[in-house]
Short mmCIF file of C-alpha atoms and ligand atoms in Angstrom, two decimals:
data_model
loop_
_atom_site.label_atom_id
_atom_site.label_comp_id
_atom_site.label_asym_id
_atom_site.label_seq_id
_atom_site.Cartn_x
_atom_site.Cartn_y
_atom_site.Cartn_z
CA ASP A 23 0.00 0.00 0.00
CA GLY A 24 1.44 3.40 -0.95
CA PHE A 25 5.12 3.99 -1.69
CA PRO A 26 8.16 3.65 0.55
CA ALA A 27 9.86 7.06 0.70
CA GLY A 28 13.02 5.73 -0.97
CA ARG A 29 11.02 4.79 -4.05
CA LEU A 30 8.75 7.80 -4.19
CA PHE A 31 11.63 10.26 -4.02
CA SER A 32 13.88 8.56 -6.58
CA GLN A 33 11.76 8.98 -9.68
CA GLY A 34 13.12 12.28 -10.92
CA VAL A 35 10.16 14.29 -9.61
CA SER A 36 10.55 17.16 -7.13
CA TYR A 37 7.77 17.13 -4.54
CA THR A 38 6.67 19.92 -2.24
CA TYR A 39 4.90 19.20 1.06
CA ASP A 40 1.49 19.59 -0.59
CA ASP A 41 2.33 17.06 -3.30
CA VAL A 42 2.61 14.14 -0.86
CA ILE A 43 0.43 12.62 1.82
CA LEU A 44 1.38 10.20 4.60
CA LEU A 45 -0.68 7.04 5.01
CA PRO A 46 -2.00 6.42 8.55
CA HIS A 47 -0.67 3.50 10.58
CA TYR A 48 -1.50 1.82 13.89
CA ILE A 49 -2.23 3.74 17.14
CA ASP A 50 -1.37 2.23 20.52
CA PHE A 51 -0.68 5.34 22.63
CA PRO A 52 -2.38 8.66 23.44
CA ALA A 53 -1.36 11.83 21.55
CA ASP A 54 0.07 13.28 24.75
CA ALA A 55 2.59 10.43 24.85
CA VAL A 56 4.25 11.76 21.68
CA ASP A 57 7.68 13.15 22.50
CA LEU A 58 8.72 15.99 20.16
CA SER A 59 12.08 16.63 21.81
CA THR A 60 14.91 16.93 19.32
CA ARG A 61 18.22 18.60 18.44
CA LEU A 62 18.84 21.85 16.60
CA SER A 63 22.41 20.78 15.88
CA ARG A 64 24.78 18.10 17.15
CA ARG A 65 25.12 19.49 20.70
CA VAL A 66 22.02 21.70 21.05
CA PRO A 67 18.93 19.93 22.38
CA LEU A 68 15.42 21.42 22.09
CA SER A 69 12.15 20.24 23.59
CA ILE A 70 10.08 21.28 20.56
CA PRO A 71 11.19 21.12 16.91
CA CYS A 72 10.56 24.80 16.09
CA VAL A 73 13.09 27.41 15.03
CA ALA A 74 12.48 31.04 14.08
CA SER A 75 14.20 32.09 10.87
CA PRO A 76 17.01 34.68 10.80
CA MET A 77 14.91 37.35 9.10
CA ASP A 78 14.60 40.98 10.15
CA THR A 79 10.81 40.76 10.30
CA VAL A 80 10.92 37.59 12.44
CA SER A 81 13.81 37.11 14.87
CA GLU A 82 14.94 39.71 17.36
CA ALA A 83 14.99 39.67 21.19
CA ALA A 84 11.26 39.16 21.82
CA MET A 85 11.10 36.21 19.41
CA ALA A 86 14.29 34.69 20.86
CA VAL A 87 12.95 34.88 24.40
CA ALA A 88 9.51 33.49 23.52
CA MET A 89 10.88 30.66 21.35
CA ALA A 90 13.34 29.63 24.09
CA THR A 91 10.52 29.76 26.65
CA LEU A 92 8.56 27.31 24.51
CA GLY A 93 11.53 24.94 24.21
CA GLY A 94 12.44 25.96 20.64
CA ALA A 95 14.94 28.54 19.43
CA ALA A 96 15.30 31.65 17.31
CA VAL A 97 18.23 32.63 15.14
CA VAL A 98 18.77 36.38 15.41
CA HIS A 99 19.12 37.90 11.92
CA GLY A 100 22.30 39.58 10.75
CA ASN A 101 20.72 42.38 8.73
CA ALA A 102 22.11 44.88 11.23
CA SER A 103 25.53 46.09 12.30
CA PRO A 104 27.50 43.54 14.35
CA ALA A 105 27.11 45.77 17.42
CA HIS A 106 23.35 45.98 16.97
CA GLN A 107 22.99 42.23 16.39
CA ALA A 108 25.10 41.57 19.50
CA ALA A 109 22.90 44.00 21.48
CA ILE A 110 19.78 42.04 20.45
CA ILE A 111 21.42 38.83 21.69
CA ARG A 112 22.48 40.47 24.94
CA SER A 113 18.95 41.78 25.45
CA ALA A 114 17.47 38.29 24.95
CA LYS A 115 20.13 36.74 27.17
CA SER A 116 19.44 39.22 29.97
CA ARG A 117 15.77 38.13 30.24
CA ARG A 118 14.42 35.58 32.62
CA ILE A 119 10.73 35.95 31.84
CA PRO A 120 9.01 35.13 28.55
CA LEU A 121 8.19 38.73 27.80
CA VAL A 122 9.75 41.57 25.94
CA THR A 123 7.27 44.45 25.92
CA ASP A 124 9.73 46.83 24.29
CA PRO A 125 7.86 49.95 25.41
CA ALA A 126 8.55 53.46 24.17
CA PHE A 127 10.21 55.82 26.68
CA PHE A 128 9.07 59.40 27.42
CA SER A 129 9.99 62.12 29.86
CA PRO A 130 7.22 63.75 31.97
CA SER A 131 7.33 66.89 29.81
CA ASP A 132 6.97 65.04 26.48
CA ARG A 133 3.75 65.22 24.47
CA ILE A 134 2.58 62.09 22.63
CA ALA A 135 1.06 62.99 19.29
CA TYR A 136 0.70 59.69 17.47
CA ASP A 137 -0.60 56.22 18.15
CA THR A 138 2.54 54.81 16.50
CA ASP A 139 4.68 56.40 19.24
CA PHE A 140 3.62 53.46 21.43
CA ASN A 141 5.61 50.85 19.41
CA SER A 142 2.49 48.64 19.34
CA ALA A 143 2.81 48.15 23.14
CA PRO A 144 -0.18 48.82 25.42
CA TYR A 145 1.98 50.89 27.79
CA ALA A 146 4.86 53.33 27.50
CA LEU A 147 7.38 54.04 30.25
CA VAL A 148 8.07 57.46 31.71
CA THR A 149 11.52 58.11 33.15
CA GLU A 150 13.02 61.33 34.49
CA SER A 151 15.02 62.02 31.30
CA GLY A 152 12.97 59.97 28.84
CA THR A 153 15.81 57.47 28.38
CA THR A 154 16.40 53.99 29.78
CA LYS A 155 19.24 55.30 31.92
CA SER A 156 17.20 57.38 34.40
CA ARG A 157 14.72 56.63 37.19
CA ALA A 158 11.27 55.31 36.21
CA VAL A 159 8.57 57.69 37.40
CA GLY A 160 5.43 56.48 35.66
CA VAL A 161 3.61 54.56 33.01
CA VAL A 162 1.32 55.77 30.22
CA ALA A 163 -1.46 53.40 29.23
CA TRP A 164 -2.34 53.60 25.55
CA SER A 165 -6.03 53.51 26.54
CA ASP A 166 -5.59 56.60 28.78
CA TRP A 167 -3.85 58.48 25.97
CA GLU A 168 -6.47 57.40 23.45
CA SER A 169 -9.32 58.81 25.53
CA LEU A 170 -7.67 62.24 25.92
CA ALA A 171 -9.74 64.95 24.25
CA ASP A 172 -6.69 67.19 23.88
CA LYS A 173 -3.51 65.24 23.14
CA ASN A 174 -1.32 68.32 23.29
CA VAL A 175 -0.67 68.02 27.03
CA PRO A 176 2.48 66.78 28.77
CA VAL A 177 2.68 63.15 29.75
CA SER A 178 2.95 64.13 33.44
CA GLU A 179 -0.72 65.17 33.39
CA TYR A 180 -2.14 61.74 32.67
CA MET A 181 0.61 59.21 33.46
CA ARG A 182 0.09 56.69 36.20
CA PRO A 183 2.81 56.76 38.88
CA ALA A 184 5.34 53.92 39.08
CA ARG A 185 5.09 52.95 42.75
CA ALA A 186 7.74 50.21 42.70
CA SER A 187 10.13 48.54 40.30
CA ALA A 188 10.97 44.84 40.02
CA PRO A 189 14.57 43.64 39.62
CA ALA A 190 15.21 42.47 36.05
CA SER A 191 16.92 39.38 37.49
CA CYS A 192 13.55 38.01 38.73
CA ASP A 193 12.13 34.96 36.98
CA PHE A 194 8.49 34.73 35.91
CA GLU A 195 7.15 33.37 39.22
CA GLN A 196 9.10 35.98 41.21
CA VAL A 197 7.75 38.82 39.07
CA ALA A 198 4.21 37.45 39.38
CA ALA A 199 4.59 37.20 43.17
CA PHE A 200 6.06 40.72 43.31
CA LEU A 201 3.12 42.28 41.44
CA ALA A 202 0.57 40.33 43.48
CA GLY A 203 2.34 41.04 46.80
CA GLU A 204 2.55 44.77 46.16
CA GLY A 205 -0.94 44.92 44.64
CA LEU A 206 0.49 46.44 41.45
CA GLU A 207 -1.01 46.49 37.96
CA TYR A 208 2.39 47.12 36.38
CA ALA A 209 6.03 47.59 37.32
CA PRO A 210 9.16 48.71 35.46
CA LEU A 211 11.91 46.06 35.32
CA VAL A 212 15.20 47.54 36.43
CA ALA A 213 18.67 46.04 35.90
CA GLU A 214 21.34 45.98 38.62
CA ASP A 215 23.06 49.05 37.16
CA GLY A 216 19.80 51.03 37.39
CA GLU A 217 18.90 50.84 33.67
CA VAL A 218 15.17 50.47 33.04
CA VAL A 219 14.96 47.48 30.70
CA ASP A 220 11.25 46.78 30.33
CA LEU A 221 7.80 46.83 31.86
CA VAL A 222 5.66 43.96 33.19
CA THR A 223 1.94 44.11 33.79
CA ALA A 224 -0.42 41.95 35.83
CA GLU A 225 -2.44 41.50 32.63
CA GLN A 226 0.55 39.94 30.85
CA VAL A 227 1.19 37.65 33.82
CA GLN A 228 -2.45 36.50 33.71
CA MET A 229 -2.25 35.98 29.96
CA ILE A 230 0.89 33.86 30.20
CA ARG A 231 -0.66 31.80 33.01
CA SER A 232 -3.64 31.07 30.75
CA PHE A 233 -1.46 29.66 27.93
CA PRO A 234 -0.96 25.91 27.68
CA LYS A 235 2.33 24.71 29.13
CA LEU A 236 4.90 23.21 26.81
CA GLY A 237 8.18 21.44 27.32
CA VAL A 238 11.30 22.51 29.11
CA PRO A 239 12.58 25.97 28.10
CA SER A 240 15.74 26.02 25.99
CA VAL A 241 18.64 27.11 28.15
CA GLY A 242 22.29 27.26 27.15
CA PRO A 243 25.25 26.02 29.20
CA ASP A 244 25.43 29.61 30.57
CA GLY A 245 22.10 29.04 32.35
CA ARG A 246 20.37 31.68 30.20
CA PHE A 247 17.85 31.42 27.37
CA LEU A 248 19.37 29.70 24.33
CA VAL A 249 19.86 32.11 21.41
CA GLY A 250 21.16 31.50 17.89
CA ALA A 251 22.66 34.05 15.52
CA ALA A 252 23.20 34.34 11.78
CA ILE A 253 26.44 35.35 10.10
CA GLY A 254 27.40 35.78 6.46
CA THR A 255 30.39 34.52 4.53
CA ARG A 256 32.34 37.74 3.99
CA GLU A 257 35.73 38.38 5.57
CA GLU A 258 34.20 40.95 7.96
CA ASP A 259 31.78 38.32 9.25
CA LYS A 260 34.69 36.88 11.23
CA GLU A 261 34.64 40.03 13.34
CA ARG A 262 30.84 39.84 13.56
CA LEU A 263 31.17 36.28 14.82
CA GLU A 264 33.43 37.45 17.61
CA HIS A 265 30.86 40.07 18.69
CA LEU A 266 28.12 37.45 18.68
CA VAL A 267 30.08 34.87 20.65
CA LYS A 268 31.01 37.53 23.21
CA ALA A 269 27.33 38.49 23.47
CA GLY A 270 26.56 34.86 24.33
CA ALA A 271 25.22 33.32 21.09
CA ASN A 272 24.92 29.56 21.69
CA VAL A 273 24.86 28.48 18.06
CA VAL A 274 25.57 30.20 14.74
CA VAL A 275 23.99 29.76 11.35
CA VAL A 276 26.01 30.59 8.26
CA ASP A 277 23.26 32.22 6.24
CA SER A 278 23.45 31.70 2.46
CA SER A 279 20.71 30.89 -0.02
CA GLN A 280 23.12 28.46 -1.78
CA GLY A 281 25.47 27.15 0.87
CA ASN A 282 27.72 24.93 -1.19
CA SER A 283 30.35 27.56 -1.88
CA ILE A 284 34.00 28.05 -1.16
CA TYR A 285 33.07 31.14 0.89
CA GLN A 286 30.82 29.17 3.21
CA ILE A 287 33.19 26.23 3.51
CA ASP A 288 36.00 28.60 4.52
CA MET A 289 33.75 30.30 7.07
CA ILE A 290 32.65 26.98 8.60
CA LYS A 291 36.25 25.83 8.94
CA TYR A 292 37.26 29.16 10.44
CA ALA A 293 34.38 29.18 12.97
CA LYS A 294 34.93 25.55 14.00
CA ASN A 295 38.62 26.13 14.43
CA ARG A 296 38.30 29.43 16.32
CA TYR A 297 35.39 28.35 18.58
CA PRO A 298 35.52 24.55 18.96
CA GLY A 299 32.76 24.62 21.59
CA LEU A 300 30.30 26.41 19.31
CA ASP A 301 27.87 24.52 17.07
CA VAL A 302 27.92 25.85 13.50
CA ILE A 303 24.95 25.26 11.19
CA GLY A 304 25.52 25.47 7.44
CA GLY A 305 23.27 25.80 4.41
CA ASN A 306 21.12 26.18 2.59
CA VAL A 307 21.38 22.94 0.69
CA VAL A 308 18.90 20.74 -1.17
CA THR A 309 21.11 17.97 -2.60
CA ILE A 310 23.29 15.23 -1.13
CA ALA A 311 26.37 16.55 -2.93
CA GLN A 312 25.94 19.98 -1.37
CA ALA A 313 25.39 18.44 2.06
CA GLN A 314 28.44 16.24 1.67
CA ASN A 315 30.72 19.25 1.16
CA LEU A 316 29.41 21.10 4.21
CA ILE A 317 29.58 18.00 6.40
CA LYS A 318 33.17 17.52 5.27
CA ALA A 319 33.86 21.12 6.30
CA GLY A 320 32.60 20.25 9.81
CA VAL A 321 29.02 21.56 10.17
CA ASP A 322 26.98 20.54 13.22
CA GLY A 323 23.63 21.06 11.49
CA LEU A 324 22.26 21.58 7.98
CA ARG A 325 19.59 24.00 6.84
CA VAL A 326 17.60 22.58 3.93
CA GLY A 327 15.50 24.54 1.44
CA MET A 328 15.95 26.62 -1.65
CA GLY A 329 13.09 28.63 -3.02
CA SER A 330 10.57 26.92 -0.75
CA GLY A 331 9.84 29.93 1.46
CA SER A 332 6.58 31.83 1.22
CA ILE A 333 8.34 35.06 0.17
CA CYS A 334 10.95 33.37 -2.04
CA THR A 335 11.27 33.93 -5.73
CA THR A 336 14.64 32.16 -6.14
CA GLN A 337 13.13 29.30 -8.14
CA GLU A 338 11.46 31.76 -10.51
CA VAL A 339 14.38 34.17 -10.79
CA CYS A 340 17.29 31.73 -10.88
CA ALA A 341 15.58 28.49 -11.97
CA VAL A 342 17.35 26.67 -9.15
CA GLY A 343 15.99 24.86 -6.11
CA ARG A 344 14.07 21.73 -5.26
CA GLY A 345 10.63 20.68 -4.01
CA GLN A 346 10.93 20.89 -0.23
CA ALA A 347 9.63 17.38 0.60
CA THR A 348 12.19 15.83 -1.78
CA ALA A 349 15.00 18.10 -0.53
CA VAL A 350 14.35 17.27 3.14
CA TYR A 351 14.11 13.55 2.52
CA LYS A 352 17.26 13.37 0.36
CA VAL A 353 19.50 15.49 2.57
CA ALA A 354 18.23 13.99 5.84
CA SER A 355 18.73 10.40 4.64
CA PHE A 356 22.36 11.27 3.98
CA ALA A 357 23.00 13.52 6.99
CA LYS A 358 21.69 10.97 9.52
CA ASP A 359 24.63 8.69 8.76
CA HIS A 360 26.91 11.53 9.85
CA ASP A 361 24.84 12.40 12.93
CA VAL A 362 24.07 15.88 11.54
CA PRO A 363 20.54 17.14 12.34
CA VAL A 364 18.57 18.72 9.49
CA ILE A 365 16.50 21.90 9.71
CA ALA A 366 13.64 21.94 7.17
CA ASP A 367 13.66 25.62 6.25
CA GLY A 368 10.77 27.40 4.56
CA GLY A 369 7.36 26.55 3.19
CA ILE A 370 5.71 25.75 6.54
CA ALA A 371 2.16 27.07 6.28
CA ASN A 372 0.33 24.66 8.61
CA SER A 373 0.87 21.93 11.22
CA GLY A 374 0.56 19.23 8.54
CA HIS A 375 3.65 20.61 6.81
CA ILE A 376 5.53 20.31 10.11
CA VAL A 377 4.48 16.66 10.46
CA LYS A 378 5.62 15.93 6.90
CA ALA A 379 8.98 17.69 7.35
CA LEU A 380 9.73 15.85 10.59
CA VAL A 381 8.63 12.44 9.34
CA LEU A 382 10.70 12.89 6.17
CA GLY A 383 13.82 13.17 8.30
CA ALA A 384 14.11 16.75 9.58
CA SER A 385 14.95 17.30 13.25
CA THR A 386 13.41 20.78 13.31
CA VAL A 387 11.45 23.14 11.09
CA MET A 388 12.52 26.73 10.52
CA MET A 389 9.70 29.20 10.01
CA GLY A 390 9.34 32.74 8.76
CA SER A 391 5.79 33.57 7.70
CA PHE A 392 4.28 31.20 10.27
CA LEU A 393 5.76 33.35 13.07
CA ALA A 394 5.60 36.75 11.34
CA GLY A 395 2.64 38.88 12.32
CA SER A 396 2.87 37.61 15.92
CA HIS A 397 3.29 39.91 18.91
CA GLU A 398 6.88 38.72 19.21
CA ALA A 399 7.87 39.56 15.61
CA PRO A 400 9.77 42.85 15.19
CA GLY A 401 7.99 45.89 13.80
CA VAL A 402 4.76 47.64 14.55
CA PHE A 403 1.23 46.67 13.63
CA GLU A 404 -0.37 48.63 10.82
CA TYR A 405 -3.86 48.61 9.35
CA GLN A 406 -4.43 47.37 5.78
CA ASN A 407 -8.02 47.26 4.52
CA GLY A 408 -9.21 47.22 8.11
CA ARG A 409 -6.95 44.31 9.11
CA ARG A 410 -4.18 44.57 11.69
CA VAL A 411 -0.99 43.40 9.99
CA LYS A 412 2.77 43.39 10.44
CA LYS A 413 5.27 43.57 7.63
CA TYR A 414 6.98 40.35 6.51
CA ARG A 415 9.65 40.49 3.85
CA GLY A 416 12.10 38.16 2.13
CA MET A 417 15.73 38.80 2.99
CA GLY A 418 16.37 38.76 -0.75
CA SER A 419 13.79 41.48 -1.40
CA LEU A 420 15.23 44.75 -2.64
CA GLU A 421 13.99 46.48 0.49
CA ALA A 422 15.89 44.12 2.84
CA MET A 423 18.99 44.01 0.63
CA THR A 424 19.22 47.77 0.77
CA LYS A 425 19.85 47.27 4.49
CA GLY A 426 22.67 44.83 3.81
CA SER A 427 21.32 41.29 3.46
CA ASP A 428 22.50 41.03 -0.16
CA ALA A 429 25.51 38.95 1.00
CA ARG A 430 23.11 36.06 1.59
CA TYR A 431 22.45 36.12 -2.15
CA LEU A 432 26.12 36.66 -3.02
CA GLY A 433 25.16 40.01 -4.52
CA ASP A 434 27.99 41.89 -2.82
CA THR A 435 30.33 42.03 -5.77
CA LEU A 436 27.65 42.94 -8.26
CA LYS A 437 26.60 46.47 -9.00
CA LEU A 438 23.12 45.37 -10.01
CA LYS A 439 20.90 43.94 -7.31
CA VAL A 440 18.34 41.35 -8.42
CA ALA A 441 15.51 40.62 -6.01
CA GLN A 442 14.98 37.00 -4.97
CA GLY A 443 12.17 37.76 -2.56
CA VAL A 444 9.15 39.93 -1.99
CA VAL A 445 7.70 42.21 0.68
CA GLY A 446 4.30 41.47 2.17
CA ALA A 447 2.26 41.68 5.33
CA VAL A 448 0.89 39.03 7.69
CA ALA A 449 -2.27 39.35 9.79
CA ASP A 450 -2.02 39.77 13.57
CA LYS A 451 -1.76 36.25 14.99
CA GLY A 452 -1.48 37.03 18.69
CA SER A 453 1.32 35.62 20.80
CA ILE A 454 3.42 32.64 19.71
CA LEU A 455 3.25 31.58 23.37
CA LYS A 456 -0.34 30.72 22.61
CA PHE A 457 -0.42 29.43 19.03
CA ILE A 458 2.76 27.34 19.06
CA PRO A 459 1.47 25.05 21.86
CA TYR A 460 -1.72 24.46 19.81
CA THR A 461 0.36 23.80 16.71
CA MET A 462 2.50 21.29 18.61
CA GLN A 463 -0.63 19.51 19.85
CA ALA A 464 -1.76 19.17 16.23
CA VAL A 465 1.67 17.79 15.29
CA LYS A 466 1.39 15.24 18.12
CA GLN A 467 -1.97 14.13 16.75
CA GLY A 468 -0.43 13.70 13.30
CA PHE A 469 2.31 11.55 14.82
CA GLN A 470 -0.30 9.53 16.69
CA ASP A 471 -2.21 8.82 13.44
CA LEU A 472 1.04 7.53 12.00
CA GLY A 473 1.69 5.39 15.08
CA VAL A 474 4.99 7.09 15.83
CA SER A 475 5.67 8.39 19.31
CA SER A 476 8.91 10.31 18.67
CA LEU A 477 10.96 11.88 15.88
CA GLN A 478 13.46 9.05 16.06
CA SER A 479 10.81 6.37 15.68
CA ALA A 480 9.30 8.31 12.73
CA HIS A 481 12.70 8.40 11.01
CA ASN A 482 13.31 4.70 11.70
CA LEU A 483 9.89 3.62 10.44
CA LEU A 484 10.24 5.71 7.29
CA GLN A 485 13.63 4.21 6.49
CA SER A 486 12.43 0.67 7.22
CA GLU A 487 9.52 1.27 4.80
CA VAL A 488 6.80 0.76 7.41
CA LEU A 489 5.59 4.32 6.86
CA ARG A 490 4.37 4.94 3.34
CA LEU A 491 3.38 7.89 1.24
CA GLU A 492 1.41 8.68 -1.86
CA ILE A 493 1.36 11.49 -4.33
CA PHE A 494 -1.48 13.77 -3.47
CA SER A 495 -2.90 15.38 -6.56
CA PRO A 496 -2.90 19.07 -5.78
CA PRO A 497 -6.25 20.87 -5.69
CA SER A 498 -7.33 22.77 -8.80
CA PRO A 499 -7.22 26.57 -8.62
CA PHE A 500 -11.02 26.52 -8.22
CA GLN A 501 -10.92 24.02 -5.33
CA ARG A 502 -8.17 26.04 -3.71
CA GLU A 503 -10.21 29.24 -3.99
CA MET A 504 -13.21 27.47 -2.41
CA GLY A 505 -10.97 26.12 0.35
CA TYR A 506 -9.72 29.61 1.18
CA MET A 507 -13.27 30.95 1.24
CA VAL A 508 -14.38 28.26 3.69
CA LYS A 509 -11.29 28.85 5.82
CA ASN A 510 -11.97 32.59 5.91
CA LEU A 511 -15.58 32.00 6.91
CA LEU A 512 -14.48 29.65 9.68
CA THR A 513 -11.92 32.18 10.94
CA LEU A 514 -14.50 34.94 10.92
CA SER A 515 -17.08 32.90 12.78
CA SER A 516 -14.69 31.48 15.41
P1 XMP B 630 8.69 30.80 5.13
O1 XMP B 630 7.98 29.96 4.12
O2 XMP B 630 8.70 30.19 6.48
O3 XMP B 630 10.21 30.80 4.62
O4 XMP B 630 8.22 32.20 5.13
C1 XMP B 630 11.26 31.36 5.36
C2 XMP B 630 12.58 31.03 4.70
O5 XMP B 630 12.64 31.59 3.40
C3 XMP B 630 14.01 31.86 3.06
N1 XMP B 630 14.08 33.25 2.61
C4 XMP B 630 14.13 33.62 1.32
N2 XMP B 630 14.25 32.89 0.19
N3 XMP B 630 14.20 34.88 -1.09
C5 XMP B 630 14.31 33.54 -1.03
O6 XMP B 630 14.42 32.89 -2.07
C6 XMP B 630 14.10 35.68 0.00
O7 XMP B 630 13.99 36.89 -0.09
C7 XMP B 630 14.07 35.01 1.27
N4 XMP B 630 14.01 35.46 2.55
C8 XMP B 630 14.01 34.36 3.34
C9 XMP B 630 14.83 31.61 4.29
O8 XMP B 630 15.45 30.36 4.15
C10 XMP B 630 13.79 31.61 5.39
O9 XMP B 630 14.18 30.88 6.53
#
């Protein structure tokens, strides 16, 4: 019944996730017994197989902290100066609670003219000088500002006083106890050196308590949240790497759209030699030959995918790439013999895609659009046709490359920049602390239907041909349109 993966994927056809379907098997355990724990790279364990992509509209401090809280990880993007990227890592590493509110700062004499001055946060902080380096004196609630008839008044006239501050070194339970004990609705978080780093509210504490619990948070050997970082393959990226390691990055990803290059191989060798304790992930690759070269260079993990991302146009522009299901299966079947975990990167639009990627041999999935539009994604919410959205853009889009990410597409020596990605927007999805646990529950149910209770047993059963697949004829454009309409109606009515 159906095809063994080895046969299906060796017929000269490139399959995407939607082209294949897994045949159900035998269930003899509850869905909750499914263990999704895994490895990001050789020496980096995770309790859920989710990784946030190094993109400037996805992974900064708030995403890193939330992903680590959930037991996954984020790779902080490198489309910033080395000092700025290191500061993002330091900010994530300094947190002990799964929150980064990132409020705006004002002084008591400031006037707030625009909604956007709030950075999409429900509160802003008021300090004596309006900077993080002076004493916190109050908090401005967006709702208080919104109801002002005359907005041209100083903040001091309507701010709420900050009665007490919580030490930034507190963990979540300590902060919750502090707010409850003092009867506070909110408190600034203050570092040991007196810098005001953030704000916590009783509402946020309640919200986090109401979210389903997931696995063990990802913590590095330093006892702090695990954070990854992306580097490029230019000579100056060696200096960037030093900044990132000093800032506490636990794993680095050499970020190239086509990873099988002399530039990447040199960078991997350099990084492994200079920092033997650091796991280095290479990519992107989609073929065994590419993977072989990077494994020979010493990578601890492989990122798989070319042109499979939602914002990618590489396959259209350069005519190069591979269907993601085929790419993951091929590379993972080879990499497993070298004990190198595979990250299935791009093209994840639903929990079913995650199940397929993991069963086909990936150890984790890397996501961009799935996490964009969340509260934890960088950027501010905007309104488009009445919908609250956040920007999401390909790192190969002209807009992102203007900021420096062209090295990922080896465009640095060329005078002409050719876009390999687009800019778009993603609807407000709420907090990943809420929707990732639901997504993982759906993945567990998929595993249960297949009769596999862990990633390892899925990989074993696929290789031993117990698990089988079939080609799933893709829906016609009309069926797809109808499907979207039904989905929209369901979303609207739920
Ligand atoms: P998803 O589907 O999760 O994909 O949004 C995220 C992945 O897409 C890759 N990426 C790009 N690929 N042009 C490309 O061809 C781009 O501009 C671009 N930006 C990101 C990247 O691998 C990411 O993790």
